mmCIF file of C-alpha atoms and ligand atoms in Angstrom:
data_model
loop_
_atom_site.group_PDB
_atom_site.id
_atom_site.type_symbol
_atom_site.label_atom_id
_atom_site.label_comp_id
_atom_site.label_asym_id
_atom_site.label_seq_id
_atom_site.Cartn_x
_atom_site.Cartn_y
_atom_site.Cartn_z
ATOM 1 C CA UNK A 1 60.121 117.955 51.263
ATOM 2 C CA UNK A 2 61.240 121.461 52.252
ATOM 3 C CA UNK A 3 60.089 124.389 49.787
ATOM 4 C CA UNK A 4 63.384 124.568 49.096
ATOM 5 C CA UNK A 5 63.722 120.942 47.977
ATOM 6 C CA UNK A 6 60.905 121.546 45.787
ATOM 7 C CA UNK A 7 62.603 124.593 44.220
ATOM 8 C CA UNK A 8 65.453 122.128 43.408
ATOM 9 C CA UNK A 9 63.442 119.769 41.817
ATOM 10 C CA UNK A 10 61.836 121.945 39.360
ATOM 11 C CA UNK A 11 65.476 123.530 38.941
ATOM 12 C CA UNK A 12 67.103 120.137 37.830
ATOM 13 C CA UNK A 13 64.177 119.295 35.882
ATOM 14 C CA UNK A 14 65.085 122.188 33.851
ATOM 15 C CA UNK A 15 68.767 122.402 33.794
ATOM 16 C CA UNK A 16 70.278 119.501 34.814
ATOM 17 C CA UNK A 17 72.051 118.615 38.330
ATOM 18 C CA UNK A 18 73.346 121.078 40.392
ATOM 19 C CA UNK A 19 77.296 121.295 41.333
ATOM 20 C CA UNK A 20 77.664 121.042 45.150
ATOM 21 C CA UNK A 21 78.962 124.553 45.462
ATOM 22 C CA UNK A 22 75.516 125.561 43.866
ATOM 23 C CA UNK A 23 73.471 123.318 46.215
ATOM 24 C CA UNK A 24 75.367 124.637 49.516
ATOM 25 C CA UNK A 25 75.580 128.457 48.004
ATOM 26 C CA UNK A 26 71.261 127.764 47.403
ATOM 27 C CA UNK A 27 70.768 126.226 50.985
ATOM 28 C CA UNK A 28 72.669 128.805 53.298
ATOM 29 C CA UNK A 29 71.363 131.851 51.312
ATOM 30 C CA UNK A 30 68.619 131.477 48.989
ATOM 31 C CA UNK A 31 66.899 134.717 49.158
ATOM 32 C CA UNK A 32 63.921 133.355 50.559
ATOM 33 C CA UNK A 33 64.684 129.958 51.635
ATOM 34 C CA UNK A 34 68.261 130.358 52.264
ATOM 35 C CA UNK A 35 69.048 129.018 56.404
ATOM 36 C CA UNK A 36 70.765 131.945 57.399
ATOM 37 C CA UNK A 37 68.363 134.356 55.375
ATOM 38 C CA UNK A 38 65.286 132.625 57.400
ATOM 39 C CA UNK A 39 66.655 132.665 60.470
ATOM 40 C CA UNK A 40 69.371 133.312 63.805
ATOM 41 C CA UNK A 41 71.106 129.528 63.916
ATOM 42 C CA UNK A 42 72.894 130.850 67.051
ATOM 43 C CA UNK A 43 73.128 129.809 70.130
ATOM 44 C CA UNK A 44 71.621 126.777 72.951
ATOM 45 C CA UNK A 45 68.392 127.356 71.177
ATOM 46 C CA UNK A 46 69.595 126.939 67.459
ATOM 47 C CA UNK A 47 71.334 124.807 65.602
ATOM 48 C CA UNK A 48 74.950 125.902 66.709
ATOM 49 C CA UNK A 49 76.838 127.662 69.221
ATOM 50 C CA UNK A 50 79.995 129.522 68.342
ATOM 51 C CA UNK A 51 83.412 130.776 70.571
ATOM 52 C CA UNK A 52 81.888 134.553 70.999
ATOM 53 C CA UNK A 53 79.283 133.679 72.257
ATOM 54 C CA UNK A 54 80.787 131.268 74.912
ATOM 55 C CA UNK A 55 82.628 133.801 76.362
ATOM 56 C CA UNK A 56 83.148 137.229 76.333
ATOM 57 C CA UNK A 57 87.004 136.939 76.471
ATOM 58 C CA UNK A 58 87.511 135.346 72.688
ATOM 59 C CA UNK A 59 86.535 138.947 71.121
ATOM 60 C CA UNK A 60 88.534 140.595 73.347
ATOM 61 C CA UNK A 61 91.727 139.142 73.087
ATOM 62 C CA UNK A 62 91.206 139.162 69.081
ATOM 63 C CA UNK A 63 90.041 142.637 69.370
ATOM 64 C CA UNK A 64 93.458 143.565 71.682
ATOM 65 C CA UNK A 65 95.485 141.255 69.082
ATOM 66 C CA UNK A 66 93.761 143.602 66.412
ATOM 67 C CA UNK A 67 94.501 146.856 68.419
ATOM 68 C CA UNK A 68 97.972 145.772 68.725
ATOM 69 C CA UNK A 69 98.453 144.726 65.051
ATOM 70 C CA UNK A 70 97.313 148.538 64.334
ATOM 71 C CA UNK A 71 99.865 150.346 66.622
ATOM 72 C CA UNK A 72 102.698 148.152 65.555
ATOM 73 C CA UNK A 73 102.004 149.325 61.968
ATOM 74 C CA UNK A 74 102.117 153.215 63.192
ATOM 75 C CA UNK A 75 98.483 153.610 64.252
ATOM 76 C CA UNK A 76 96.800 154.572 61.152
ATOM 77 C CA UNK A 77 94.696 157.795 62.042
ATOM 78 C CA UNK A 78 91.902 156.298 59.964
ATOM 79 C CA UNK A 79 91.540 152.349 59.765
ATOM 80 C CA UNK A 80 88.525 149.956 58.988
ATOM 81 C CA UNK A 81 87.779 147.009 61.633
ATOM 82 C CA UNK A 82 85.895 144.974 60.003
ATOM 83 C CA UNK A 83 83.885 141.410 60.682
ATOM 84 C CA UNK A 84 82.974 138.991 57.649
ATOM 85 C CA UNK A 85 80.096 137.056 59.034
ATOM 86 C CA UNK A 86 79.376 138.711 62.534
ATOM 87 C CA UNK A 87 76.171 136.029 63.660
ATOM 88 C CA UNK A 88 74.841 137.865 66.682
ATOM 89 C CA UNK A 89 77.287 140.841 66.713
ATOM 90 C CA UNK A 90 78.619 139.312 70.413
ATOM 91 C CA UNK A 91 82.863 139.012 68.564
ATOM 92 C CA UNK A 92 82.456 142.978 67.626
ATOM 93 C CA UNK A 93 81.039 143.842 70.618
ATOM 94 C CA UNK A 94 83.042 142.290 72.987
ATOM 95 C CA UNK A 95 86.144 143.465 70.791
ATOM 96 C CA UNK A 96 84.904 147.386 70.809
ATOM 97 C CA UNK A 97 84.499 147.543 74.540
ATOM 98 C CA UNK A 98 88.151 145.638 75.366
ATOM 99 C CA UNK A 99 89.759 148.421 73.388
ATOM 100 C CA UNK A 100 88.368 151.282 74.554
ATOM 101 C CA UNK A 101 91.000 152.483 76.546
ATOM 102 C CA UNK A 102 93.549 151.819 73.283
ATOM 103 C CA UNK A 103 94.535 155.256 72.981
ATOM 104 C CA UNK A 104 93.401 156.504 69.540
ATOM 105 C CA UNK A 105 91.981 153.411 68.130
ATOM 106 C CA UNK A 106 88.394 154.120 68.851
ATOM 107 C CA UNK A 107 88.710 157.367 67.135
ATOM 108 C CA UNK A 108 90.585 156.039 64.076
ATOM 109 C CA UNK A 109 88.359 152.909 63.624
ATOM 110 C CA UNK A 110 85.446 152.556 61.011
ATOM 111 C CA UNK A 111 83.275 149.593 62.107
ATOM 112 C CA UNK A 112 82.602 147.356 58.813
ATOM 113 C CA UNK A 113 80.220 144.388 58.822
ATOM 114 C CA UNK A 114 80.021 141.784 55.909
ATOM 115 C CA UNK A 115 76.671 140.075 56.502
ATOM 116 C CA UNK A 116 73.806 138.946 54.059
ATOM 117 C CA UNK A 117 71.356 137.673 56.404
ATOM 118 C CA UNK A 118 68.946 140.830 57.651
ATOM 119 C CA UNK A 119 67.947 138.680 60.547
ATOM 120 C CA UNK A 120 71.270 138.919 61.708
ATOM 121 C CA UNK A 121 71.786 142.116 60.662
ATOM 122 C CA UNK A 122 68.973 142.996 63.094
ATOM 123 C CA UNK A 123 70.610 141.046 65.903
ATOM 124 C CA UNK A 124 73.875 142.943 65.510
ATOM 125 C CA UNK A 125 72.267 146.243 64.907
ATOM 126 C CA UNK A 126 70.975 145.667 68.737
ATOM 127 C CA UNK A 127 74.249 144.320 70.233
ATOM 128 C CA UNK A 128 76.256 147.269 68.476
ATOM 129 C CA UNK A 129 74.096 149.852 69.590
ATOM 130 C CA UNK A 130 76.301 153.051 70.468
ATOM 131 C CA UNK A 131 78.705 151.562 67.771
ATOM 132 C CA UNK A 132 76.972 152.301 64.026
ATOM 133 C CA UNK A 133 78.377 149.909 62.336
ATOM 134 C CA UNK A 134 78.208 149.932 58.180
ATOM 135 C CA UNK A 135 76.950 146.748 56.485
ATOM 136 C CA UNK A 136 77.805 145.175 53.315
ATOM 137 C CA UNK A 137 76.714 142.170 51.549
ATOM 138 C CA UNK A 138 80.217 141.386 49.957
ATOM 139 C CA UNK A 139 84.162 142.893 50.479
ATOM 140 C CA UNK A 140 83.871 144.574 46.978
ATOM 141 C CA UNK A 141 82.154 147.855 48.484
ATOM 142 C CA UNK A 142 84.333 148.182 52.025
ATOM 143 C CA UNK A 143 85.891 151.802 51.527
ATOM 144 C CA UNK A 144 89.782 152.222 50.933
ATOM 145 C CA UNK A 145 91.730 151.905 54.179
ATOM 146 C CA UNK A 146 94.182 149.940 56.349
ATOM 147 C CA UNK A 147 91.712 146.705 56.832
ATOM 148 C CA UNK A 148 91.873 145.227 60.112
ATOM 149 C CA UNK A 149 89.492 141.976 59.789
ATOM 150 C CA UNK A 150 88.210 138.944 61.837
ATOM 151 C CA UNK A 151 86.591 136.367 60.072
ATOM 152 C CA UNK A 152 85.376 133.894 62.782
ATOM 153 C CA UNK A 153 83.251 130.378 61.035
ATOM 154 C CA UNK A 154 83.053 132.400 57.850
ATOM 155 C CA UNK A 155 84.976 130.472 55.578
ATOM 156 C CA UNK A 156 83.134 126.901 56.676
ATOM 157 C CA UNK A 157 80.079 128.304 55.678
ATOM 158 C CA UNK A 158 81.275 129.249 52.178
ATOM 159 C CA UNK A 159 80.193 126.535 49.472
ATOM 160 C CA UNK A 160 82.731 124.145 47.984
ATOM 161 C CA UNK A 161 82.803 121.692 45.246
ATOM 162 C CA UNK A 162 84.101 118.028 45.788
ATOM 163 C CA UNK A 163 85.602 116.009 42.877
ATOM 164 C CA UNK A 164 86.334 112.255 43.520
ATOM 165 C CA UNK A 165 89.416 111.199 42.173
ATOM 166 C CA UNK A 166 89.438 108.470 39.038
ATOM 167 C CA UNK A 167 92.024 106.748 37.372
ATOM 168 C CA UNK A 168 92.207 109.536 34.946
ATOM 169 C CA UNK A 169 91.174 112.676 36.356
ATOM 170 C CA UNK A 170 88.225 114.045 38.572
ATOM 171 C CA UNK A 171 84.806 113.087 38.750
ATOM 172 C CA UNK A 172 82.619 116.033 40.751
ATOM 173 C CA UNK A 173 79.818 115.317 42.742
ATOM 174 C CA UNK A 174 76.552 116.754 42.062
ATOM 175 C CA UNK A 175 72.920 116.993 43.558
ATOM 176 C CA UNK A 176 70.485 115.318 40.680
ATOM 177 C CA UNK A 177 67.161 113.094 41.242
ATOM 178 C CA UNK A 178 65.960 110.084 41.393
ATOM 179 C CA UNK A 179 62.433 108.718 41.833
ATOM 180 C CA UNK A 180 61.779 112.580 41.782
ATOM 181 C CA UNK A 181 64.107 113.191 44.857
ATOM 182 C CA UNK A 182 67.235 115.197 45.315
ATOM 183 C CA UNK A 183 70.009 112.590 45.231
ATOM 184 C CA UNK A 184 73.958 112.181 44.731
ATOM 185 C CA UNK A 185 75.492 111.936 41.614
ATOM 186 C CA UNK A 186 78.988 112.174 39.788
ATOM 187 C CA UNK A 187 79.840 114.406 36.567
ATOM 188 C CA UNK A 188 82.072 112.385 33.955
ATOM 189 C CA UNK A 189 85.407 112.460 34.690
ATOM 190 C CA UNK A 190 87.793 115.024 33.473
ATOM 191 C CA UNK A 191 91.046 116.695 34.212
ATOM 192 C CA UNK A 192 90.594 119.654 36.538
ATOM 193 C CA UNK A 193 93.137 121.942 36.659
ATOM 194 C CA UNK A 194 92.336 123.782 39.945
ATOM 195 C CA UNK A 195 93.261 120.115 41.196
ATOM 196 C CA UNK A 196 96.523 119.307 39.341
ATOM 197 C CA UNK A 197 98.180 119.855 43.232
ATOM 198 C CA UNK A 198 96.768 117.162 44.361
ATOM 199 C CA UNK A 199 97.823 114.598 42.055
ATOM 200 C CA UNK A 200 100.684 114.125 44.346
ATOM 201 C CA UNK A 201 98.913 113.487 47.689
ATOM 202 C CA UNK A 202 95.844 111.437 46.055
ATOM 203 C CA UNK A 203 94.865 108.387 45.010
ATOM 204 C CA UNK A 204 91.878 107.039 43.048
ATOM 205 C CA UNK A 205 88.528 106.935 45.372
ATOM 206 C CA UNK A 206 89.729 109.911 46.950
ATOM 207 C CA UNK A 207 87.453 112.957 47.669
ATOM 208 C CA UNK A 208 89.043 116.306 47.505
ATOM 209 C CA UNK A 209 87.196 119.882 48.464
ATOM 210 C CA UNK A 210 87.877 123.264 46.988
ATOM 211 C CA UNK A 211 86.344 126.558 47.042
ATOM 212 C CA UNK A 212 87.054 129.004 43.887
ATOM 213 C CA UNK A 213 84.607 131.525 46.592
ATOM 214 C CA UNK A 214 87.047 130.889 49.260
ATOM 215 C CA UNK A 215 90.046 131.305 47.656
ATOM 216 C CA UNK A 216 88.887 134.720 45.669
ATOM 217 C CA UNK A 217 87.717 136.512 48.937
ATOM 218 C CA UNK A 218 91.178 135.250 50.346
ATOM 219 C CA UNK A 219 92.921 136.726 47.701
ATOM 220 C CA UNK A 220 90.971 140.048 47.967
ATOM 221 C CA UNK A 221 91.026 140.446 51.434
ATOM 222 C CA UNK A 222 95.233 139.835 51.325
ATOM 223 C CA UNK A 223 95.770 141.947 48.262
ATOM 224 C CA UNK A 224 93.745 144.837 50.228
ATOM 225 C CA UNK A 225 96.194 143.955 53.217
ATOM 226 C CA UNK A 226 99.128 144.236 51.170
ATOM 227 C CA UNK A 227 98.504 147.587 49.666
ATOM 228 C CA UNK A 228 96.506 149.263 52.143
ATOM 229 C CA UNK A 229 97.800 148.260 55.473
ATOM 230 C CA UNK A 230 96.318 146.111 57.901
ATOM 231 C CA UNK A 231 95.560 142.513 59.218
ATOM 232 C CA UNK A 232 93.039 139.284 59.079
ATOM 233 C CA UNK A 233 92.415 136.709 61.723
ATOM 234 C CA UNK A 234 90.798 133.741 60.479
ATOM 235 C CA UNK A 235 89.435 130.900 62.808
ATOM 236 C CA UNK A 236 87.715 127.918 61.727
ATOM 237 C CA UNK A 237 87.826 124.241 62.079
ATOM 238 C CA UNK A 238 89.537 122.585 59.142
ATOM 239 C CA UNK A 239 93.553 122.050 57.872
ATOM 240 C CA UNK A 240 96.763 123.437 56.574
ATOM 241 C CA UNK A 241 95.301 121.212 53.308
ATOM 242 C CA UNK A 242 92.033 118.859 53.216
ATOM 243 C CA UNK A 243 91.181 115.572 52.255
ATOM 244 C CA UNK A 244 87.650 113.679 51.754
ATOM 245 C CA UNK A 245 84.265 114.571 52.542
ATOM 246 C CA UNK A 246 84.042 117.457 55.377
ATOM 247 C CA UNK A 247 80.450 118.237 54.316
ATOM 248 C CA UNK A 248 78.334 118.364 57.628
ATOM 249 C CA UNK A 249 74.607 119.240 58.045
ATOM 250 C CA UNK A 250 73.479 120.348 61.434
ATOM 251 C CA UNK A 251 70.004 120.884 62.651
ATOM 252 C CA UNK A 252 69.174 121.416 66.499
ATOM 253 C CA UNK A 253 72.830 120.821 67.958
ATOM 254 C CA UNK A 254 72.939 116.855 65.371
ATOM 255 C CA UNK A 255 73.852 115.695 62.232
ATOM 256 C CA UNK A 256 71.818 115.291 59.882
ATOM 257 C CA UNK A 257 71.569 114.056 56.201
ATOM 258 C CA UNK A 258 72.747 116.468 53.498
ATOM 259 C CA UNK A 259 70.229 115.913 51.229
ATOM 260 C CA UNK A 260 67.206 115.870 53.686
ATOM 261 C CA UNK A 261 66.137 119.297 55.136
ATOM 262 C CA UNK A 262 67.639 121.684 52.329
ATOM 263 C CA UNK A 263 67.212 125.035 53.901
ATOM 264 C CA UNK A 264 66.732 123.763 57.097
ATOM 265 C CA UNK A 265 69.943 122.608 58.262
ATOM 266 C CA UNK A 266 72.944 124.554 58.813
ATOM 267 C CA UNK A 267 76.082 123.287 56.184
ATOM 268 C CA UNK A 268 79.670 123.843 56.714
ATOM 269 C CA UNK A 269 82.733 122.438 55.390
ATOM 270 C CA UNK A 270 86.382 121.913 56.974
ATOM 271 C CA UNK A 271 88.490 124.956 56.104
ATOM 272 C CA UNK A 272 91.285 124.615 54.191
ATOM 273 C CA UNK A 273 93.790 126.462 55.123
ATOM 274 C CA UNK A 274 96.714 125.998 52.687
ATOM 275 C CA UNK A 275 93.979 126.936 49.517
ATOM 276 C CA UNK A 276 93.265 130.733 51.480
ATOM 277 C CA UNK A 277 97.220 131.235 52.761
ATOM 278 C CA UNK A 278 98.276 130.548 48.865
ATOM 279 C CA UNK A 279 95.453 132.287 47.409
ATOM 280 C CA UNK A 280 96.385 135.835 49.203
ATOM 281 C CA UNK A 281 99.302 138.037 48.193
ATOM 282 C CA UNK A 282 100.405 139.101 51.188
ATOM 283 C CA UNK A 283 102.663 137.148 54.381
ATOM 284 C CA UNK A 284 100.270 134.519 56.311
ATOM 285 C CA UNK A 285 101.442 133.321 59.561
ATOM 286 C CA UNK A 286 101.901 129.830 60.633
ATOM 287 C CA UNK A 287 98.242 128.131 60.875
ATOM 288 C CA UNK A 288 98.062 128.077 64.798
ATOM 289 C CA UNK A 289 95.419 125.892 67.075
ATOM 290 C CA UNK A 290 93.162 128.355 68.631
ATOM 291 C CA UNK A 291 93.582 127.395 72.213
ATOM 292 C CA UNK A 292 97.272 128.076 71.536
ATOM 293 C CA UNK A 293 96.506 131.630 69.830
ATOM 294 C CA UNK A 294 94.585 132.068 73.393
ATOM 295 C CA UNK A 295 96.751 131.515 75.715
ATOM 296 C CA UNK A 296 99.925 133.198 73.785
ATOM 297 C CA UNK A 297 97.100 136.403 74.316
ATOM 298 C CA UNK A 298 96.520 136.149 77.743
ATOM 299 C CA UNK A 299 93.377 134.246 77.859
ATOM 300 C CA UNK A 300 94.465 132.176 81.499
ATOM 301 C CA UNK A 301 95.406 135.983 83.204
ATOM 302 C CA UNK A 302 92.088 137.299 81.982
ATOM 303 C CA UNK A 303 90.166 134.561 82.859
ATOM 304 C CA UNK A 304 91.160 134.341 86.929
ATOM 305 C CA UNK A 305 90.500 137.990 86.404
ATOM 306 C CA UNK A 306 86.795 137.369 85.911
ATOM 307 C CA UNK A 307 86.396 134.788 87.991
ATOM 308 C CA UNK A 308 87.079 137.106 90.976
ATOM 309 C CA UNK A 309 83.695 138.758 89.837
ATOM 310 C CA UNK A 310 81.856 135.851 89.469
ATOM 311 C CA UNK A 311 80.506 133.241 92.015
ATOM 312 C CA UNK A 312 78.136 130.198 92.038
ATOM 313 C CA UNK A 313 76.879 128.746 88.636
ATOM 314 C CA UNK A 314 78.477 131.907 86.892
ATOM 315 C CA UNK A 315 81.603 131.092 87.544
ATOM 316 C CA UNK A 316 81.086 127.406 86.739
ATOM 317 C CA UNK A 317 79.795 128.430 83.383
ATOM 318 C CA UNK A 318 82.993 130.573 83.232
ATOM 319 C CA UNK A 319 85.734 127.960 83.875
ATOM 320 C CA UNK A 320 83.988 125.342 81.479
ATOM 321 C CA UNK A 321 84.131 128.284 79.034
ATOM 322 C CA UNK A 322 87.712 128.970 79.606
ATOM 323 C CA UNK A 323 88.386 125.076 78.841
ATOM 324 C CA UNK A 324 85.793 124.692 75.962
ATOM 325 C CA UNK A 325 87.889 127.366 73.903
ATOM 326 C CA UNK A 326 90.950 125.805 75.071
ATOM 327 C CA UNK A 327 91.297 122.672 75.651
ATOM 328 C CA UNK A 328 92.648 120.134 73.068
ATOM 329 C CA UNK A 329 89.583 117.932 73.526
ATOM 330 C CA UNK A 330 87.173 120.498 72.829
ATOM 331 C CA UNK A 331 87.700 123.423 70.567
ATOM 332 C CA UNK A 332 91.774 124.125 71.326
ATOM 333 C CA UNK A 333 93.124 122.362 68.525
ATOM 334 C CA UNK A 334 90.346 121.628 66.374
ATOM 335 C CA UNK A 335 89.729 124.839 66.020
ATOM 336 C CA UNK A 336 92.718 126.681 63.932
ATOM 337 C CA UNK A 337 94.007 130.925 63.442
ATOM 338 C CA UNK A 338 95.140 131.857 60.610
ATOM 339 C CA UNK A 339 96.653 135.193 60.287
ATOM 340 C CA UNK A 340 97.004 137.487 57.247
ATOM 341 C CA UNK A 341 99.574 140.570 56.768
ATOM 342 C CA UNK A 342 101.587 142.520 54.868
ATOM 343 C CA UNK A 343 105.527 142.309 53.676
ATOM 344 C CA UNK A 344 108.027 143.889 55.932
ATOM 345 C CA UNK A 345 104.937 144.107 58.710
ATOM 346 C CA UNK A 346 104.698 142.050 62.161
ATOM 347 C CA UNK A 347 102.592 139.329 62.211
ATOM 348 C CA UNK A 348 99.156 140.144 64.857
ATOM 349 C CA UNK A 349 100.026 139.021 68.092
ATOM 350 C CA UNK A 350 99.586 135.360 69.305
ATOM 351 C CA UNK A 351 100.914 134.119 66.023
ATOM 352 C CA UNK A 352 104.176 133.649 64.295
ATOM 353 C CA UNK A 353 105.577 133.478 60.891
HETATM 354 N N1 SAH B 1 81.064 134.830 63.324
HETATM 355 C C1 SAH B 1 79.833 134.544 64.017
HETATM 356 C C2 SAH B 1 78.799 133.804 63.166
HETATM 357 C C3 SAH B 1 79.212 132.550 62.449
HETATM 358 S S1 SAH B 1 77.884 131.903 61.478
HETATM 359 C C4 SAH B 1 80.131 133.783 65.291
HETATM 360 O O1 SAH B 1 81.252 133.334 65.448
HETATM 361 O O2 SAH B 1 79.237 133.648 66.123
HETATM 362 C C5 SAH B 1 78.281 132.466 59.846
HETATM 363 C C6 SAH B 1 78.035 133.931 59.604
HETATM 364 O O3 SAH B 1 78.443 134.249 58.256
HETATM 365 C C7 SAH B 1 76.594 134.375 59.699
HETATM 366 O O4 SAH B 1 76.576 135.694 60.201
HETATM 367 C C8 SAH B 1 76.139 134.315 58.231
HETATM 368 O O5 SAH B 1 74.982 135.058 57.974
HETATM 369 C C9 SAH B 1 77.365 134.851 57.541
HETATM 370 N N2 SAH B 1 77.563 134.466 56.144
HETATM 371 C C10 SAH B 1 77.591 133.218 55.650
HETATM 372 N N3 SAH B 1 77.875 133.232 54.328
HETATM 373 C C11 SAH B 1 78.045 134.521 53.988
HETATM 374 C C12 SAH B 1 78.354 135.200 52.767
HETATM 375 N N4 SAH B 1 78.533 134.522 51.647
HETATM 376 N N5 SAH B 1 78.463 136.537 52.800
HETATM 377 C C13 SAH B 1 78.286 137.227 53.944
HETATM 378 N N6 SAH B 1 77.980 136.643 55.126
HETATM 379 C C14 SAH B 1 77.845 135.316 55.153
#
């Protein structure tokens, strides 16, 4: 058992089973524990690996999408560009040096990071050198200012409850024990009104995911947007709206049980989509497949630009990377954009209405 798992124990000997959202929110950041406060999940060596830090051109071409966003709202003379969940700092990075020749833009922009893992603060710390970047641990302390934000496998990583649909309401699941180990279980059924939507598109058995966190950093992040200027790009795997179980643990590049390795295992959940776009007061474009959003920015033009650097096994690495972000069988259209901004505005490059 991990010493997490053992923490759990004692927990729901105490106080009874723990909601799923408490269970995920305990084994991606318990203070001590927590997987992303113990360690840098990146990369061949970790657990995953992420678009950044396949290729160089993904934080570009959101960084020149971002750049553009900011001139076609009148090039604010003092703007915040902001990451929620940076990993290795590689999406910044990449971003800063592709718009360096944006006249103005370096000069106006405030670099903002939303991160609660200090390993990974220390990672981007060193792979923003030259940038000084400020760090939060949530949006409520980002100064006022025009927010222009990228948000790249944030949201999956954000915990969610599941409720099972019954013949006369929900029934959520929860983590409990048996034979002194962490195990599923179900709450009694009830109505729950954060549901009531999905009356119409469910039927008894089915498992539906929601995340109040989610949906209240979506709605702070577009009501910012809205009054203050600015834009978000979110990418993630998941749906305009989701249905069943999208709970996945991953530890060394597999699947593993939920339950097993608390701590130890990365957890994410399919996005869903429709819960953020409603949640925030502002316009949302159409939810877009990311190879789509890639190409629409250039991505084919800039690649064959590389490539005439590159030779060998580097540019072998570089044309699977083009078609790993593109491609529909690999990340192109499993992996979605979202894009958030305000009334009477133009919606950031590569995505429409
Ligand atoms: N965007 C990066 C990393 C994705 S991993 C990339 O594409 O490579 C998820 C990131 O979100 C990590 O940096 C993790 O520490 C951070 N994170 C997860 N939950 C968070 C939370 N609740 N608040 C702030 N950061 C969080």
């Amino acid at each position: 058992m991990t010493a997490l798992a053992e923490r759990m124990v004692q927990q729901i000997m105490s106080n009874g089973p723990l909601t799923m959202a408490d269970y995920i929110g305990q084994c991606l950041m318990h203070p001590e524990f927590g997987y992303y406060t113990t360690r840098d999940p990146l990369g061949v060596a970790g657990d995953f690996t992420t678009a950044p830090e396949i290729s160089q051109m993904f934080g570009e071409l959101i960084g020149l999408s971002l750049a553009q966003a900011w001139m076609d709202q009148g090039a604010p003379d003092r703007f915040l560009l902001a990451e929620a969940g940076p990993g290795r700092g590689t999406l910044m990075a990449d971003a800063v040096r592709a718009t360096k020749n944006v006249p103005g833009f370096h000069d106006a922009a405030e670099v903002h990071l939303i991160e609660t893992s200090d390993v990974l603060r220390a990672a981007q710390t060193k792979r923003l050198e030259g940038v000084s970047p400020t760090w939060h641990a949530g949006f409520e302390t980002l100064p006022d200012g025009p927010l222009y934000l990228i948000a790249n496998e944030f949201f999956d990583a954000l915990p969610v409850r599941q409720a099972e649909r019954t013949e006369n309401g929900w029934a959520e699941r929860s983590v409990g024990l048996k034979a002194g180990a962490l195990k599923l279980g179900l709450s009694p059924e009830r109505p729950l009104m954060a549901l009531d939507h999905r009356l119409e598109d469910t039927k008894p058995g089915d498992v539906v995911e929601f995340s109040p966190v989610a949906q209240m950093l979506a709605e702070a992040i577009g009501r910012r947007i809205e009054q203050q200027g600015g834009a978000a790009l979110i990418v993630d795997y998941g749906d305009w709206r989701s249905l069943g179980d999208t709970l996945q643990a991953v530890k060394g590049h597999t699947t593993v049980d939920v339950l097993e390795t608390p701590g130890e295992a990365d957890l994410t959940t399919h996005v869903d989509f429709e819960a953020l776009a409603q949640a925030a007061p502002c316009q949302h474009t159409r939810l877009t497949p990311q190879g789509v959003f890639l190409e629409r920015l250039g991505i084919t033009a800039r690649a064959q630009a590389l490539a005439k650097t590159l030779g060998g096994d580097a540019l072998e690495a570089h044309i699977a990377a083009h078609r790993r972000l593109t491609h529909p069988s690999e990340m192109g259209t499993l992996f979605k954009v979202l894009g958030l901004y305000p009334q009477r505005a133009a919606p950031p490059p590569g995505l429409e209405p």
